[in-house]
mmCIF file of C-alpha atoms and ligand atoms in Angstrom:
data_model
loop_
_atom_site.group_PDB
_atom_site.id
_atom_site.type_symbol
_atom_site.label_atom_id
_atom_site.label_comp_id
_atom_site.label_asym_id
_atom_site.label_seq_id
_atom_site.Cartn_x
_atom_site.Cartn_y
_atom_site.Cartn_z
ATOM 1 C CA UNK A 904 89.058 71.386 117.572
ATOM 2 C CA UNK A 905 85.510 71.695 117.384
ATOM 3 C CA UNK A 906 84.255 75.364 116.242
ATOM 4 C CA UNK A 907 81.309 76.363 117.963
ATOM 5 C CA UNK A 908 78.576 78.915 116.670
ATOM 6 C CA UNK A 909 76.756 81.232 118.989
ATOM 7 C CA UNK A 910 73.308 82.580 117.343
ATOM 8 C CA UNK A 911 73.157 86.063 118.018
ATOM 9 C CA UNK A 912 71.515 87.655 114.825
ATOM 10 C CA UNK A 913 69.151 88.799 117.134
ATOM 11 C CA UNK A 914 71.336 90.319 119.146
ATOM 12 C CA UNK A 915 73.589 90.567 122.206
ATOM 13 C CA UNK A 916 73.319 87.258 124.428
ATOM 14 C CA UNK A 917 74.756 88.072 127.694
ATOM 15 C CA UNK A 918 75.536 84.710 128.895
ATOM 16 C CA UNK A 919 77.583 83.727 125.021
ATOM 17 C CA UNK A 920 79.389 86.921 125.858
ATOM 18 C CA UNK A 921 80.454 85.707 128.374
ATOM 19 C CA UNK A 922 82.058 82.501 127.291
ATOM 20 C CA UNK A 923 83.422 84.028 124.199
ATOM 21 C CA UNK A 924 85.107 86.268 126.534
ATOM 22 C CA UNK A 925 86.456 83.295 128.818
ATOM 23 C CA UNK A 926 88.291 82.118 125.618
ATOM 24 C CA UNK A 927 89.370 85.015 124.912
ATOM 25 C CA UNK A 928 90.955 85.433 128.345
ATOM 26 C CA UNK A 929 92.701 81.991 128.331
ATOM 27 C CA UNK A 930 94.353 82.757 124.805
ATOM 28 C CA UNK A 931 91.334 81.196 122.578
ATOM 29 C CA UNK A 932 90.147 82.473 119.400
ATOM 30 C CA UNK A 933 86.537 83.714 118.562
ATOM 31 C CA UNK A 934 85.634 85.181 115.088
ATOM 32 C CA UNK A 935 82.688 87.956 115.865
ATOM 33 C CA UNK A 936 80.777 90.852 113.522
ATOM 34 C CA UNK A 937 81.764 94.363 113.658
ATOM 35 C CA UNK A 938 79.954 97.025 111.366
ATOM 36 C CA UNK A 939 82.678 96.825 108.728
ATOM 37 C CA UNK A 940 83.705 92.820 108.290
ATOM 38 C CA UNK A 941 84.070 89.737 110.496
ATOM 39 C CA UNK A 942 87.241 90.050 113.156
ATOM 40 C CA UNK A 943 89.359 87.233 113.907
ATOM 41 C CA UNK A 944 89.650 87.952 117.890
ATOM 42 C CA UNK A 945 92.246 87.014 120.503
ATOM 43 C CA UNK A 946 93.579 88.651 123.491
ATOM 44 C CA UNK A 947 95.878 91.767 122.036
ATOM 45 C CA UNK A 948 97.910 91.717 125.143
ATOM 46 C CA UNK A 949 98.877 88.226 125.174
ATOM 47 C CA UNK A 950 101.666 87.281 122.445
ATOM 48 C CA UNK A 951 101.433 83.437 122.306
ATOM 49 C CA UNK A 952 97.078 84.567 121.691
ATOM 50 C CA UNK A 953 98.265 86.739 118.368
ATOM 51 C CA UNK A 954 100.065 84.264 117.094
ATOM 52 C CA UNK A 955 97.702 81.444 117.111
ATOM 53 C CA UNK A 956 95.563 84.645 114.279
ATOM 54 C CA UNK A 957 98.682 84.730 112.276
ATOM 55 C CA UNK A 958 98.694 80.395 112.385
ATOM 56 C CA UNK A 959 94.884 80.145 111.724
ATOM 57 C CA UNK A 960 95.100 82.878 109.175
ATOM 58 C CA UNK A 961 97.986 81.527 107.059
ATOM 59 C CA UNK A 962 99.190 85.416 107.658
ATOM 60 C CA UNK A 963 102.663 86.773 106.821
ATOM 61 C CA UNK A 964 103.665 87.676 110.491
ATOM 62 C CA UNK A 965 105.167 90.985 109.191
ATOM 63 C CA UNK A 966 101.239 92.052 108.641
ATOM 64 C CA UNK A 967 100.069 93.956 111.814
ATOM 65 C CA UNK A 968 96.557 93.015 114.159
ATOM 66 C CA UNK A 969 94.344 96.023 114.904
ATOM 67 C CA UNK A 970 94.014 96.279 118.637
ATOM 68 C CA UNK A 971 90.086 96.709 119.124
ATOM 69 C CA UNK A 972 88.963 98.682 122.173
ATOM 70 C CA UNK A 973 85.677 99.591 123.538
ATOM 71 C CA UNK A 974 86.359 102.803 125.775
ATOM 72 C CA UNK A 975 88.458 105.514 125.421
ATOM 73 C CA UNK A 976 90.038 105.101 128.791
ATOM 74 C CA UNK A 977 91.496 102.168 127.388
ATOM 75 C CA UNK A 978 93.293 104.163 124.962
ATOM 76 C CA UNK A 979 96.063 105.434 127.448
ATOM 77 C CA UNK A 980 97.221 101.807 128.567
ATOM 78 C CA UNK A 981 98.780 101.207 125.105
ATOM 79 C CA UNK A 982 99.645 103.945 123.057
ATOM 80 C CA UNK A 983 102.278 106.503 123.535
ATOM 81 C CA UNK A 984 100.507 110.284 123.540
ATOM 82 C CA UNK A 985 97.017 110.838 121.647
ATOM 83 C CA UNK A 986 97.145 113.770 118.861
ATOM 84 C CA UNK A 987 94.968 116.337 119.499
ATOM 85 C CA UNK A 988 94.103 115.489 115.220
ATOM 86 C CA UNK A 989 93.490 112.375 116.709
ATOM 87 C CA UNK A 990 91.472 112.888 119.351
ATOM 88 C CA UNK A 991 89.264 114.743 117.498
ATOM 89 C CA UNK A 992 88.703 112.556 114.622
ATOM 90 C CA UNK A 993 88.078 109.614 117.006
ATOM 91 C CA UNK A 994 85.674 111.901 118.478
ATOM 92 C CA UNK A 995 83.920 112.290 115.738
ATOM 93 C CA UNK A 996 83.677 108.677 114.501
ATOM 94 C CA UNK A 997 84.186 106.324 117.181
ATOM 95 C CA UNK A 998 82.733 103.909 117.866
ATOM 96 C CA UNK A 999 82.863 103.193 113.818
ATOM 97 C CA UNK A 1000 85.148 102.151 111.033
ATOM 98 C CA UNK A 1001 87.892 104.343 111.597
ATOM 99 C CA UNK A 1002 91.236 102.494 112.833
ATOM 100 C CA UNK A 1003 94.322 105.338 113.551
ATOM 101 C CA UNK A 1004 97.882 104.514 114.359
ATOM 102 C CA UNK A 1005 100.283 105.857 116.816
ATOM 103 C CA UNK A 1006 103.242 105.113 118.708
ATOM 104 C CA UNK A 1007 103.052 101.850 121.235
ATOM 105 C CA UNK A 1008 103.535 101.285 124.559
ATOM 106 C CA UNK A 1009 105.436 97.951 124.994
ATOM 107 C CA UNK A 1010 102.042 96.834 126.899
ATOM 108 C CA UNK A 1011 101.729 95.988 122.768
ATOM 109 C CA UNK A 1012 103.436 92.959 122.548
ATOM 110 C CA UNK A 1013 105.091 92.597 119.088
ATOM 111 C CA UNK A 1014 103.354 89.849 118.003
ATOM 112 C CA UNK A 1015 100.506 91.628 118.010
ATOM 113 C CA UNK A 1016 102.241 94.999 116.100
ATOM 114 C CA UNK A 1017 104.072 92.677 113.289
ATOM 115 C CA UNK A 1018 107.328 93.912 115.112
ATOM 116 C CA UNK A 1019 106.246 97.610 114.476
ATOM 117 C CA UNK A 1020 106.427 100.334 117.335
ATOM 118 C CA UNK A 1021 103.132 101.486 116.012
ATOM 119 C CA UNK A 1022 100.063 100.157 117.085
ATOM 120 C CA UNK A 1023 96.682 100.051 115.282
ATOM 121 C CA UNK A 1024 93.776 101.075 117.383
ATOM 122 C CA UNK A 1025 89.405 100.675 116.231
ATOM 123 C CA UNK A 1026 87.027 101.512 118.249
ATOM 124 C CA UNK A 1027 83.940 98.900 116.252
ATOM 125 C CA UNK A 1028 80.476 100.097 116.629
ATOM 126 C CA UNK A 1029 78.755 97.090 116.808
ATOM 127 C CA UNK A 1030 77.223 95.927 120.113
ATOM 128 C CA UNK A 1031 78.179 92.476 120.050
ATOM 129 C CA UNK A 1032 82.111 93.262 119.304
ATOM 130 C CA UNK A 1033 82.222 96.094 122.161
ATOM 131 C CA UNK A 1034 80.472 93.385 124.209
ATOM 132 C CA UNK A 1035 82.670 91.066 123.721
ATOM 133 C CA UNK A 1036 85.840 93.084 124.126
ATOM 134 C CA UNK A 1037 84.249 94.093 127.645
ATOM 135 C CA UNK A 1038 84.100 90.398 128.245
ATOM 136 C CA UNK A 1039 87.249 89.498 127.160
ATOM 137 C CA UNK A 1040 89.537 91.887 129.068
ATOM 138 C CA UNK A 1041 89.285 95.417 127.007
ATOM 139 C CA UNK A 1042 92.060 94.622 124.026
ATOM 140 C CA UNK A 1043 90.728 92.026 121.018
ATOM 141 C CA UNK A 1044 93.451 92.024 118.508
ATOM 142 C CA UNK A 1045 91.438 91.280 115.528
ATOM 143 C CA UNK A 1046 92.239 90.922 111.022
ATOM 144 C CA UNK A 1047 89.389 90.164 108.994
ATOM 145 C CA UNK A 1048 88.092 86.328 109.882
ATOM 146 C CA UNK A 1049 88.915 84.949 106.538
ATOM 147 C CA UNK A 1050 92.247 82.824 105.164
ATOM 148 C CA UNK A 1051 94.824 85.062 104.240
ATOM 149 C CA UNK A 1052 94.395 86.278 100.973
ATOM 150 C CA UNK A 1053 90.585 85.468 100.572
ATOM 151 C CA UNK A 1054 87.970 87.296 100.591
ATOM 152 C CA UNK A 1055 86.983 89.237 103.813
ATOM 153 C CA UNK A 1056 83.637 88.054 105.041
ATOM 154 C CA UNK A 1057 80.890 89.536 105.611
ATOM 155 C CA UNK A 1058 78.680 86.964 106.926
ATOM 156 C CA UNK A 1059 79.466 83.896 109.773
ATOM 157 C CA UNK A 1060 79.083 81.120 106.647
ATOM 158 C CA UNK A 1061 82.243 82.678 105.058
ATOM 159 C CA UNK A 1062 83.961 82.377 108.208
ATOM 160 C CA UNK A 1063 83.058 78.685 109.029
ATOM 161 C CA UNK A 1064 84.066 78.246 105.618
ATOM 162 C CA UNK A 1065 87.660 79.796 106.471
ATOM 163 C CA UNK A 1066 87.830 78.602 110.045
ATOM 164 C CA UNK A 1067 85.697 75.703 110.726
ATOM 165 C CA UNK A 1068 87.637 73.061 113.420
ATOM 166 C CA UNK A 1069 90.440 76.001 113.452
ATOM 167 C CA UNK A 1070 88.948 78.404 116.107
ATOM 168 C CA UNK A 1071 87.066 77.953 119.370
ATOM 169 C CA UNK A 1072 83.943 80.232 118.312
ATOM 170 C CA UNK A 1073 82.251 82.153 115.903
ATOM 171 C CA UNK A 1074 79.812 84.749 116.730
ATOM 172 C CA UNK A 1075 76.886 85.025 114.382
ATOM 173 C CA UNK A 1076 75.597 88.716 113.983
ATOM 174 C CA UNK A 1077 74.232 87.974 110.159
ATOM 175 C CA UNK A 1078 75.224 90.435 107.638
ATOM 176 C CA UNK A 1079 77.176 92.981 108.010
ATOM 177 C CA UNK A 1080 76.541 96.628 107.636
ATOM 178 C CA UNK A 1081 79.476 98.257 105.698
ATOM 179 C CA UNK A 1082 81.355 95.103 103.650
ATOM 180 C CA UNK A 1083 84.156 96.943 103.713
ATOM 181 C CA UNK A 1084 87.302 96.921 105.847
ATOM 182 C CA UNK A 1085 87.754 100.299 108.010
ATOM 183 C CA UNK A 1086 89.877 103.132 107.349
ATOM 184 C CA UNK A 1087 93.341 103.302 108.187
ATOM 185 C CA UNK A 1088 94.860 107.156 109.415
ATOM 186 C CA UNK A 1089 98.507 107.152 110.399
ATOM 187 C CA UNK A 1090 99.120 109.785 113.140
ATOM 188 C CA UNK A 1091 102.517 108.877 113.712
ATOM 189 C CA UNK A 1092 104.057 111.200 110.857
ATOM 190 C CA UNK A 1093 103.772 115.135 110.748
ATOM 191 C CA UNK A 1094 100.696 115.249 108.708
ATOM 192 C CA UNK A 1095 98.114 112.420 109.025
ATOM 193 C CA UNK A 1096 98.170 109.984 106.369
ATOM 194 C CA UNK A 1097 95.171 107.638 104.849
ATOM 195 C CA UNK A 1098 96.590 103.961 104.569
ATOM 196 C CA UNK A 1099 93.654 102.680 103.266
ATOM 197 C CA UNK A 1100 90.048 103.843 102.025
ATOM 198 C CA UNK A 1101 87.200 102.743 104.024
ATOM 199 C CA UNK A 1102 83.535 104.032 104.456
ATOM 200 C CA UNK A 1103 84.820 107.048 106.473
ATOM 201 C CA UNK A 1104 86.236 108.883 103.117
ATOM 202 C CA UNK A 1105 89.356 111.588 102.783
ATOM 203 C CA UNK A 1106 86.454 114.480 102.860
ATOM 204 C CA UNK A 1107 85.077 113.685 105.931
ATOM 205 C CA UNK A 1108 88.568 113.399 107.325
ATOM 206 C CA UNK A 1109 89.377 116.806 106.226
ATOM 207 C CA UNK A 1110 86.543 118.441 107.931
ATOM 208 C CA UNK A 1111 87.152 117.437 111.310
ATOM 209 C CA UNK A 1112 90.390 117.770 111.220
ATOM 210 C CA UNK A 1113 91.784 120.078 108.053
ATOM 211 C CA UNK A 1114 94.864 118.502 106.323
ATOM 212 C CA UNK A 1115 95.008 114.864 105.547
ATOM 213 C CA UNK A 1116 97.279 113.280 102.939
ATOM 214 C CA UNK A 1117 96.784 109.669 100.751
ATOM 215 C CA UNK A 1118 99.232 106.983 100.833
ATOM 216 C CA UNK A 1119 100.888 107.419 97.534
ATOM 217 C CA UNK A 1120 100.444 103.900 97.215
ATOM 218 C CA UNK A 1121 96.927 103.986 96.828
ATOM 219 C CA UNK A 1122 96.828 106.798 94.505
ATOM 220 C CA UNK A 1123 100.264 106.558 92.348
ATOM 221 C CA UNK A 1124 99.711 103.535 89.026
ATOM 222 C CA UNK A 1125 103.825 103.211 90.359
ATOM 223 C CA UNK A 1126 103.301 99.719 91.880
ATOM 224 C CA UNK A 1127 106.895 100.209 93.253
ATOM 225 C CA UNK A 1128 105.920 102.677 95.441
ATOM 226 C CA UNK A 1129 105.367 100.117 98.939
ATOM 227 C CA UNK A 1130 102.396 101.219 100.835
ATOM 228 C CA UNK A 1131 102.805 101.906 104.294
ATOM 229 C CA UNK A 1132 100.228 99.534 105.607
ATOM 230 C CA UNK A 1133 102.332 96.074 105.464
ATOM 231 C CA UNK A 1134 98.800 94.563 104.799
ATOM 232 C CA UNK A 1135 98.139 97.037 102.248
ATOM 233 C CA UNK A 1136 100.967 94.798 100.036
ATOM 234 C CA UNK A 1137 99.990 91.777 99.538
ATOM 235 C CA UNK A 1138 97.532 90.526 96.648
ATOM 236 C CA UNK A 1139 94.208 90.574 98.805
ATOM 237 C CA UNK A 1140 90.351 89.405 98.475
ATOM 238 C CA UNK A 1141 91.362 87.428 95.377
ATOM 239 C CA UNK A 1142 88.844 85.109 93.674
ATOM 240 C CA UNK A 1143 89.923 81.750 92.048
ATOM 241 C CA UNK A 1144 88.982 82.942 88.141
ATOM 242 C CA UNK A 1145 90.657 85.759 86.729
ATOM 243 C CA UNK A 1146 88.604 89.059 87.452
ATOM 244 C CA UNK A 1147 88.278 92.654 84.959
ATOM 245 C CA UNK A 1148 86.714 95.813 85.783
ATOM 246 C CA UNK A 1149 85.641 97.206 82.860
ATOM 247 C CA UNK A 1150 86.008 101.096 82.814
ATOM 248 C CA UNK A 1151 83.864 103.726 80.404
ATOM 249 C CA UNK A 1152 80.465 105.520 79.948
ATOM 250 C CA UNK A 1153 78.283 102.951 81.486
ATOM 251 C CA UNK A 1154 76.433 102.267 78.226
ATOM 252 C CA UNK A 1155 80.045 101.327 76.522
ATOM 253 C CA UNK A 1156 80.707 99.028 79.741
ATOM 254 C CA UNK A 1157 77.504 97.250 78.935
ATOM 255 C CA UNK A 1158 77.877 96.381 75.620
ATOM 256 C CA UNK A 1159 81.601 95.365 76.383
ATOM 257 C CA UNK A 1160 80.987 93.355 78.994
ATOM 258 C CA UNK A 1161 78.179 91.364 77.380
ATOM 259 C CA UNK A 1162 80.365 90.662 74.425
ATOM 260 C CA UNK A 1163 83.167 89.710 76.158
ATOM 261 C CA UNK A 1164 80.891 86.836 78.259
ATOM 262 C CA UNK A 1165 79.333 85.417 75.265
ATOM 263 C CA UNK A 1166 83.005 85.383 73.245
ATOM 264 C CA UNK A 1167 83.659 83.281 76.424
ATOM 265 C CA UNK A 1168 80.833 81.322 76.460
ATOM 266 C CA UNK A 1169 81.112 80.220 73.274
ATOM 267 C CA UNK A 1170 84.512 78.751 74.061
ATOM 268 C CA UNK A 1171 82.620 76.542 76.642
ATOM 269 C CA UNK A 1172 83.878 78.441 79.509
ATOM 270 C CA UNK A 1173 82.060 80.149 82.402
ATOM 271 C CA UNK A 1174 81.874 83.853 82.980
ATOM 272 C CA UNK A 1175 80.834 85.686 85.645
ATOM 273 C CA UNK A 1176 79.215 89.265 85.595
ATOM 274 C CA UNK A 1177 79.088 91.847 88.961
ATOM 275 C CA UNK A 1178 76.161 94.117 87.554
ATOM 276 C CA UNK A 1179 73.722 96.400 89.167
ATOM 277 C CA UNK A 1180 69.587 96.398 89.680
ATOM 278 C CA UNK A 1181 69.897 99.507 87.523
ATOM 279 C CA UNK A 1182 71.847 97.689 84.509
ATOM 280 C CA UNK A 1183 71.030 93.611 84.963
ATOM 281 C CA UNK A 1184 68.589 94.276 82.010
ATOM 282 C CA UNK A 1185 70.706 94.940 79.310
ATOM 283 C CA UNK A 1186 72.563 91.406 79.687
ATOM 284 C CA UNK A 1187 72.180 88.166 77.650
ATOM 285 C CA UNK A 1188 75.305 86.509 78.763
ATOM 286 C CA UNK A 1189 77.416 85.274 81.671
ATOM 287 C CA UNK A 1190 76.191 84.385 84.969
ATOM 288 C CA UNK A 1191 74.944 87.607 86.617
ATOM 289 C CA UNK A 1192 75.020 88.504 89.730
ATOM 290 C CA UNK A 1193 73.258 91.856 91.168
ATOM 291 C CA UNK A 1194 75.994 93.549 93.662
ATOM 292 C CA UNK A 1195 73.555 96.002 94.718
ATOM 293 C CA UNK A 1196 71.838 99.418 93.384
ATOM 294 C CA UNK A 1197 74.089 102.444 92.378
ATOM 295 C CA UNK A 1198 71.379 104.734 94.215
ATOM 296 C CA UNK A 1199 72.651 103.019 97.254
ATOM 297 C CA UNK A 1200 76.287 102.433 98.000
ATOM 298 C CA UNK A 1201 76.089 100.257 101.248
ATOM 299 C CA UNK A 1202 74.473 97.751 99.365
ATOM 300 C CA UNK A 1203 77.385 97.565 96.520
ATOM 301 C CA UNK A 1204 80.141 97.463 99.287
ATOM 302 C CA UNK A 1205 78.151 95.009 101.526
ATOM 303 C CA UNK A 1206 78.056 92.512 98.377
ATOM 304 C CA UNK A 1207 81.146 92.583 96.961
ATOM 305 C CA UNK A 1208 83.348 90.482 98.819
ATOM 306 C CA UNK A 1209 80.366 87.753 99.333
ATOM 307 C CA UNK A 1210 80.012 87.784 95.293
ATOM 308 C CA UNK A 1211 83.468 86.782 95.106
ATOM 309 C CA UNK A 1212 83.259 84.061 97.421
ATOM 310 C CA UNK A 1213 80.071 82.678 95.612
ATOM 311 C CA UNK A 1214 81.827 82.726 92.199
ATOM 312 C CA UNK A 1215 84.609 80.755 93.939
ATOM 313 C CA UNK A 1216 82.355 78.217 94.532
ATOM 314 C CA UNK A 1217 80.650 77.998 91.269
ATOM 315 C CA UNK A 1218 84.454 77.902 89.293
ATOM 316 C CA UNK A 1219 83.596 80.495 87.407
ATOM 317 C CA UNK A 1220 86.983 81.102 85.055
ATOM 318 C CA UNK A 1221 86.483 84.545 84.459
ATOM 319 C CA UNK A 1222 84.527 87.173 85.909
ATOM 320 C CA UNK A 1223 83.886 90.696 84.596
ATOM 321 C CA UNK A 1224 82.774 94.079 86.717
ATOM 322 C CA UNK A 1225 81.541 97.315 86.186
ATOM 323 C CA UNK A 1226 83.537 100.090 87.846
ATOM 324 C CA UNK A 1227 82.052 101.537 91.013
ATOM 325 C CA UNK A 1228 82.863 104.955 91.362
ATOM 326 C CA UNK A 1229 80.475 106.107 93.271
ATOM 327 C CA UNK A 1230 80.610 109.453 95.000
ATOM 328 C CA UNK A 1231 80.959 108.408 99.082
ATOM 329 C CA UNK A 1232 82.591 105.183 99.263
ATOM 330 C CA UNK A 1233 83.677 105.078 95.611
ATOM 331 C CA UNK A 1234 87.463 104.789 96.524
ATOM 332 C CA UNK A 1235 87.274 102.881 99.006
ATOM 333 C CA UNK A 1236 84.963 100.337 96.700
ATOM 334 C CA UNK A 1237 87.416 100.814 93.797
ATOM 335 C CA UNK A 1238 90.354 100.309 95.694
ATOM 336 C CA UNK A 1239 89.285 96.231 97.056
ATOM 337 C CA UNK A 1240 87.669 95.648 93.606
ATOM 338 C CA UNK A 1241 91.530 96.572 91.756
ATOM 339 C CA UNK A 1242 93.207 94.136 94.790
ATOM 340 C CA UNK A 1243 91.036 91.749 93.908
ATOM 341 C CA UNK A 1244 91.711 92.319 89.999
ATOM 342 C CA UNK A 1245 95.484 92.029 90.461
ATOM 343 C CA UNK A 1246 94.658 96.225 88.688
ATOM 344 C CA UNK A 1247 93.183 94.456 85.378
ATOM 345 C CA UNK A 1248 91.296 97.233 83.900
ATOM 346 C CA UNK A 1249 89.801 97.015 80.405
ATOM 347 C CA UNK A 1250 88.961 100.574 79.296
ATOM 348 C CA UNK A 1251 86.282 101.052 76.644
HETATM 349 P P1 AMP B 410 92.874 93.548 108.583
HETATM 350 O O1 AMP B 410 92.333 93.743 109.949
HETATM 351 O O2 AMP B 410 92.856 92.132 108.116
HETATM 352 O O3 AMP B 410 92.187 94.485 107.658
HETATM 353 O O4 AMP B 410 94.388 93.972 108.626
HETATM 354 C C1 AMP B 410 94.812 95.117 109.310
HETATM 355 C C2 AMP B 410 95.383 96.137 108.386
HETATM 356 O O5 AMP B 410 95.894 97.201 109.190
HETATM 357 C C3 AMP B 410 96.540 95.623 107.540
HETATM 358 O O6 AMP B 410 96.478 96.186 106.243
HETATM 359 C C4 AMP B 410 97.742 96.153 108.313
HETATM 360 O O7 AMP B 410 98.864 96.279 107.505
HETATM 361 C C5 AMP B 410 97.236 97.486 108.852
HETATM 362 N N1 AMP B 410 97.962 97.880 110.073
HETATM 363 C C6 AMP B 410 97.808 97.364 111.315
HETATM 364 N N2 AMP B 410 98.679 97.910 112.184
HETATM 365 C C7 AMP B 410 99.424 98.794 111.477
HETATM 366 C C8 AMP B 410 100.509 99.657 111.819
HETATM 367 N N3 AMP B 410 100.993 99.714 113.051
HETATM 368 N N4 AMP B 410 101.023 100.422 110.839
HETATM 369 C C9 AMP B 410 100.521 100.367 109.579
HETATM 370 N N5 AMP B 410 99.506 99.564 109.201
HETATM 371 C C10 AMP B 410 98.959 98.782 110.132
HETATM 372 MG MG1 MG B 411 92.233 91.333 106.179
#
């Protein structure tokens, strides 16, 4: 199939819209931008549509879609009851990259829900993705646009380098803002859960709406303990070469780091270094590549899944990074950077 690319880094085009939504309505799939990553879209309410993500994806059909909506009316057609915790928080931060969970309707097919009776809901705020879920009947089920197990992407080239001759379209809206997938709140158990760590962090959670628990999956070093996002399981975002976060006082990381890319460079092989504008001067070895500035987290989440692609395609064979906790989107940077790792952690 030929993959065609609609040029809209400029913004909305009304008449694209509308024939991105025409293949979404006949059960076609278009990749488009959202604030957080690139969405793999097809029509949510349309189970032969899902599966043809889970085919181009490579995806273990156990791992829900998030249904993508772009009004709140549209809310009522395919979930259960609304929280009032819910409806608050969404109040608060939708259109944006919050995703919560609650019981489905069986308007949900199950293809689209992994054969859960929950249902995954995201309200994007991103013009293009709202108008294209106008367009294309009010429900996009939609993953992250990339292979399973790659990288998410954060720009159309890493999609077309995923999906190219696999899917009918792919929206270009250039870089994205966030780099990050959204965060997931279960409202289906007594107290709300976080199932992952996105830009909307467990503080800002906990003022809108008081108590809020973490996964214990994402917090417990018990890698026994399954977390209750099915996606949430499997080894994600992972480069080619072997990757280590190196942990410590950031002048100890330094040093460490640099040694451990020239002991590797002087066994002939390549190694690849995720530093920041504030530290790229105190290197002398490996091939280094600014994430972005520590003064500036949305530049250090936007990067980091694109950095791993790009080491990918130099065959890097190891790649070390500084630790990113940062204080607003540290966990949620920290927790794709130890997916990505496979949790190798050298600790100064
Ligand atoms: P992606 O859009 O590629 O980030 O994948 C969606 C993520 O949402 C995966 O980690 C899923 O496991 C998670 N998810 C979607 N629906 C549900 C659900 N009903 N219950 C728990 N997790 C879900
Ligand atoms: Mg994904």
């Amino acid at each position: 199939m030929k993959t065609v690319i609609e040029d809209m880094r400029t913004g909305l085009r009304e008449e694209g819209i509308q024939q991105a939504g025409e293949i979404i309505k006949r059960g076609g799939l278009v990749a488009f931008p959202t604030e957080t990553v690139y969405g793999l879209g097809a029509n949510a309410l349309d189970p032969e549509a899902s599966r043809k993500i889970y085919a181009a994806k490579g995806r273990p059909s156990d791992n829900p879609l998030i249904v993508h909506i772009a009004e709140w009316e549209a809310l009522d057609f395919i979930v259960q009851d609304i929280p009032e915790a819910a409806r608050k928080l969404g109040e608060a931060f939708w259109p944006g990259p919050l995703t919560m969970i609650f019981a489905r309707r069986e308007t949900v097919p199950l293809a689209t829900t992994g054969g859960l009776e929950t249902v995954a809901v995201r309200m994007p705020d991103h013009p293009v993705a709202l108008g294209l879920i106008r367009a294309g009947g009010g429900y996009i089920a939609a993953p992250s646009a990339n292979t399973s197990g790659r990288p998410s992407p954060t720009r159309a080239q890493h999609v077309l380098e995923d999906m190219d001759g696999v899917i009918d379209m792919i929206i270009d809206g250039g870089e994205v803002g966030i780099g990050l997938e959204s965060t997931i709140v279960d409202f289906t158990e007594d107290v709300p859960v976080i199932l992952r760590p996105g830009y909307i962090n467990q503080e800002m959670i906990q003022r809108v709406i008081g108590e809020v628990e973490m996964d214990q999956a994402l917090i417990g070093e018990d890698s026994s303990v399954r977390p209750k996002a099915p996606g949430m399981k499997y080894r994600h975002y992972a480069p080619k070469a072997q990757l280590y976060i190196v942990e410590g006082n950031q002048e100890d990381v330094r040093r460490k780091i640099d040694e451990l890319a020239e002991r590797e460079e002087r066994q002939g092989r390549k190694a690849g270094v995720i530093v920041t504008e504030e530290s790229v001067p105190f290197y002398r070895h490996g091939i280094l590549k600014v994430i972005g500035s520590r003064g500036d987290e949305l530049s250090i989440s936007r990067h980091l899944f694109g950095i791993l692609r790009e080491f990918d395609e130099m065959d890097v064979q190891v790649i070390y990074s500084e630790a990113f906790h940062t204080p607003h989107m540290g966990q949620a940077i920290m927790n794709r950077l130890l997916k990505a790792a496979g949790h190798q952690i050298i600790k100064t």
